Short mmCIF file of C-alpha atoms in Angstrom, two decimals:
data_model
loop_
_atom_site.label_atom_id
_atom_site.label_comp_id
_atom_site.label_asym_id
_atom_site.label_seq_id
_atom_site.Cartn_x
_atom_site.Cartn_y
_atom_site.Cartn_z
CA MET U 11 -25.71 -3.36 14.04
CA GLY U 12 -24.97 -6.35 16.30
CA ASP U 13 -26.37 -9.63 15.03
CA SER U 14 -28.16 -7.74 12.26
CA LEU U 15 -24.87 -6.63 10.68
CA PRO U 16 -23.49 -9.32 8.33
CA ALA U 17 -19.80 -10.15 8.34
CA VAL U 18 -17.87 -9.43 5.14
CA GLU U 19 -17.69 -12.54 2.95
CA LEU U 20 -13.99 -13.27 2.37
CA GLY U 21 -14.33 -16.69 0.71
CA ASN U 22 -14.75 -20.31 1.78
CA GLU U 23 -13.24 -20.75 5.26
CA ARG U 24 -11.15 -17.59 4.88
CA THR U 25 -10.63 -15.33 7.85
CA ALA U 26 -8.85 -12.00 8.35
CA LYS U 27 -5.55 -11.29 10.13
CA ALA U 28 -5.20 -7.56 9.47
CA ILE U 29 -7.28 -4.78 7.94
CA ALA U 30 -6.72 -1.32 6.48
CA ALA U 31 -9.26 1.27 5.34
CA GLY U 32 -8.62 4.07 2.86
CA SER U 33 -10.98 6.90 2.03
CA ASP U 34 -13.35 4.71 0.02
CA HIS U 35 -11.78 1.25 -0.06
CA THR U 36 -10.90 -1.50 2.40
CA CYS U 37 -8.26 -4.23 2.30
CA ALA U 38 -7.61 -7.26 4.47
CA ILE U 39 -4.77 -9.72 4.87
CA LEU U 40 -6.38 -13.14 5.08
CA ASP U 41 -5.34 -16.18 7.10
CA ASN U 42 -3.43 -17.52 4.08
CA GLU U 43 -1.50 -14.20 3.88
CA SER U 44 -3.18 -13.15 0.64
CA ILE U 45 -4.83 -9.73 0.25
CA LYS U 46 -8.38 -8.94 -0.81
CA CYS U 47 -9.62 -5.38 -1.35
CA TRP U 48 -13.08 -3.96 -2.01
CA GLY U 49 -14.83 -0.61 -2.45
CA SER U 50 -13.93 2.28 -4.75
CA ASN U 51 -11.43 1.43 -7.48
CA ASN U 52 -11.20 4.50 -9.70
CA ALA U 53 -7.39 4.56 -9.52
CA GLY U 54 -6.74 0.83 -9.28
CA GLN U 55 -6.41 0.90 -5.49
CA LEU U 56 -7.97 -2.58 -5.27
CA GLY U 57 -5.05 -3.96 -7.29
CA LEU U 58 -7.20 -6.03 -9.64
CA GLY U 59 -6.07 -4.70 -13.01
CA ASP U 60 -9.17 -2.61 -13.70
CA THR U 61 -11.14 0.34 -12.33
CA SER U 62 -14.38 -1.49 -11.46
CA ASN U 63 -15.63 -1.11 -7.90
CA ARG U 64 -16.12 -4.27 -5.85
CA GLY U 65 -18.59 -5.02 -3.08
CA ASP U 66 -21.36 -2.77 -4.37
CA ASN U 67 -23.18 -5.51 -6.28
CA SER U 68 -24.03 -9.16 -5.82
CA ARG U 69 -21.46 -11.85 -6.68
CA GLU U 70 -18.50 -9.55 -6.12
CA MET U 71 -17.34 -10.72 -2.68
CA GLY U 72 -16.29 -14.06 -1.18
CA ASN U 73 -14.98 -16.50 -3.76
CA TYR U 74 -15.93 -14.03 -6.51
CA LEU U 75 -13.41 -11.47 -5.24
CA PRO U 76 -9.89 -12.24 -6.52
CA ALA U 77 -6.89 -11.88 -4.25
CA VAL U 78 -4.35 -9.22 -5.19
CA ASP U 79 -1.48 -10.63 -7.26
CA LEU U 80 1.62 -9.76 -5.23
CA GLY U 81 4.06 -11.70 -7.40
CA SER U 82 5.35 -15.26 -7.68
CA GLY U 83 5.44 -16.86 -4.25
CA ARG U 84 4.90 -13.56 -2.46
CA THR U 85 2.57 -13.12 0.51
CA ALA U 86 1.67 -10.17 2.73
CA LYS U 87 2.81 -9.34 6.25
CA ALA U 88 1.36 -5.84 6.70
CA ILE U 89 -0.97 -3.51 4.83
CA ALA U 90 -1.90 0.17 4.76
CA ALA U 91 -4.47 2.10 2.72
CA GLY U 92 -4.31 5.78 1.77
CA ASN U 93 -6.79 7.99 0.01
CA GLN U 94 -6.62 6.10 -3.30
CA HIS U 95 -3.54 3.91 -2.91
CA THR U 96 -2.60 0.75 -1.05
CA CYS U 97 0.77 -0.53 0.16
CA ALA U 98 1.84 -3.87 1.59
CA ILE U 99 4.96 -5.22 3.24
CA LEU U 100 5.61 -8.62 1.70
CA ASP U 101 7.08 -11.77 3.24
CA ASN U 102 10.55 -10.79 1.99
CA ALA U 103 10.26 -7.39 3.77
CA SER U 104 9.93 -5.49 0.50
CA ILE U 105 7.12 -2.99 -0.15
CA LYS U 106 4.75 -2.92 -3.10
CA CYS U 107 2.19 -0.15 -3.63
CA TRP U 108 -0.65 0.28 -6.13
CA GLY U 109 -3.42 2.74 -6.99
CA ALA U 110 -3.21 6.52 -7.44
CA ASN U 111 0.26 7.93 -8.01
CA ALA U 112 -0.12 11.59 -8.99
CA SER U 113 2.26 12.68 -6.22
CA GLY U 114 4.64 9.72 -6.40
CA GLN U 115 3.05 8.02 -3.39
CA LEU U 116 3.76 4.60 -4.94
CA GLY U 117 7.48 5.36 -4.83
CA LEU U 118 8.17 4.16 -8.37
CA GLY U 119 9.86 7.23 -9.84
CA ASN U 120 6.89 8.37 -11.92
CA THR U 121 3.26 9.48 -11.62
CA SER U 122 1.53 6.59 -13.41
CA ASN U 123 -1.18 4.74 -11.50
CA ARG U 124 -0.71 1.01 -10.96
CA GLY U 125 -3.35 -1.70 -10.67
CA ASP U 126 -5.85 0.02 -12.95
CA GLY U 127 -4.85 -1.88 -16.10
CA SER U 128 -3.80 -5.34 -17.16
CA ASN U 129 -0.24 -6.61 -16.62
CA GLN U 130 0.55 -4.05 -13.91
CA MET U 131 0.45 -6.24 -10.82
CA GLY U 132 2.27 -9.39 -9.72
CA ASP U 133 5.84 -9.73 -10.96
CA ASN U 134 5.27 -6.67 -13.17
CA LEU U 135 4.84 -4.42 -10.13
CA THR U 136 8.24 -3.27 -8.94
CA ALA U 137 9.05 -3.29 -5.24
CA ILE U 138 10.02 0.11 -3.84
CA ASP U 139 13.73 0.87 -3.69
CA LEU U 140 14.32 1.68 -0.01
CA GLY U 141 18.09 1.93 -0.32
CA SER U 142 21.06 -0.45 -0.38
CA GLY U 143 20.32 -3.44 1.85
CA ARG U 144 17.30 -1.76 3.42
CA THR U 145 14.00 -3.53 4.10
CA ALA U 146 10.74 -2.49 5.73
CA LYS U 147 9.37 -3.21 9.21
CA VAL U 148 6.30 -0.92 9.36
CA ILE U 149 4.21 0.83 6.69
CA ALA U 150 1.82 3.78 6.91
CA THR U 151 -0.11 5.59 4.16
CA GLY U 152 -1.46 9.12 4.27
CA GLY U 153 -3.79 10.76 1.80
CA SER U 154 -1.16 10.99 -0.93
CA HIS U 155 2.07 10.03 0.80
CA THR U 156 3.63 6.91 2.30
CA CYS U 157 6.08 6.34 5.15
CA ALA U 158 7.98 3.27 6.31
CA ILE U 159 10.09 2.31 9.29
CA LEU U 160 13.09 0.46 7.91
CA ASP U 161 15.03 -2.46 9.35
CA ASN U 162 17.55 -0.04 10.90
CA ALA U 163 14.70 1.83 12.67
CA SER U 164 15.05 4.87 10.41
CA VAL U 165 12.05 6.44 8.64
CA LYS U 166 11.67 7.26 4.96
CA CYS U 167 8.65 8.95 3.39
CA TRP U 168 7.66 9.67 -0.21
CA GLY U 169 4.82 11.19 -2.19
CA GLU U 170 3.04 14.52 -1.59
CA ASN U 171 5.14 17.03 0.34
CA GLY U 172 3.38 20.38 -0.05
CA ASN U 173 3.10 20.78 3.71
CA GLY U 174 6.40 19.15 4.62
CA GLN U 175 4.73 15.85 5.49
CA LEU U 176 7.79 13.93 4.26
CA GLY U 177 9.90 15.51 7.00
CA LEU U 178 12.73 16.56 4.70
CA GLY U 179 13.41 20.01 6.08
CA PRO U 180 13.02 23.17 3.99
CA SER U 181 12.23 21.32 0.76
CA ILE U 182 8.53 20.84 -0.03
CA SER U 183 9.16 19.00 -3.30
CA ASN U 184 7.39 15.68 -3.76
CA ARG U 185 9.50 12.54 -3.72
CA GLY U 186 9.05 9.34 -5.70
CA ASP U 187 7.44 11.07 -8.67
CA GLY U 188 10.63 11.37 -10.68
CA SER U 189 13.69 9.28 -11.48
CA GLY U 190 16.61 9.22 -9.06
CA GLU U 191 14.53 10.18 -6.01
CA MET U 192 14.19 6.87 -4.20
CA GLY U 193 16.64 4.33 -2.81
CA ASP U 194 19.87 5.78 -1.42
CA ASN U 195 18.87 9.17 -2.85
CA LEU U 196 15.88 9.39 -0.51
CA THR U 197 17.08 10.82 2.78
CA ALA U 198 15.88 9.27 6.01
CA ILE U 199 14.07 11.69 8.32
CA ASN U 200 16.25 13.36 10.94
CA LEU U 201 14.61 12.28 14.22
CA GLY U 202 17.33 13.76 16.42
CA SER U 203 20.72 12.66 17.68
CA GLY U 204 20.67 8.92 18.36
CA ARG U 205 16.90 8.71 17.95
CA THR U 206 15.16 5.88 16.04
CA ALA U 207 11.53 5.04 15.35
CA THR U 208 9.37 2.34 16.93
CA SER U 209 5.98 3.27 15.41
CA ILE U 210 4.55 5.61 12.81
CA THR U 211 1.27 7.07 11.62
CA THR U 212 0.27 9.38 8.77
CA GLY U 213 -2.36 12.05 8.20
CA THR U 214 -4.49 13.06 5.24
CA GLY U 215 -1.97 15.34 3.51
#
């Protein structure tokens, strides 16, 4: 450790502003508000259009490591990493997620992974429908679920719900894995009369 531990090579003169670590992958928002991810990539959680790991061999980091394509003109403001998925709040306060999606944790109305094949990222990756006029302020990712604090200080969660981790009362059905489950159809969590959220965290479920 200490001086014997090298810093991660992010690219020529690039530095980090924020970092998130999943089970086996790591992502950072750089000083130019781009995102670079490295580590395990079996489900496309690095967002590079393939399933090849990065950072485990020479010439894979620094300038060799591509930034995640977030879409035309889009940059990142916040990032979170789950077990095998990654989510970012973009400069327009929308959310995009990529990687594993078996439980609907990407919030796209299906269970298809994103980021593990060509033409899945960038403008081809749909932003999550948070509801009419709603945008995101804070993002958190659990093992197979995702939660966000919205601009009105409410909380919405989607993905795996077998233990009630989405906070939707008696229902333990997953959300975001089928059509018509997101947007205005996704109920905000009942935090109590007059209560709103200021921060959020997620567990492994």
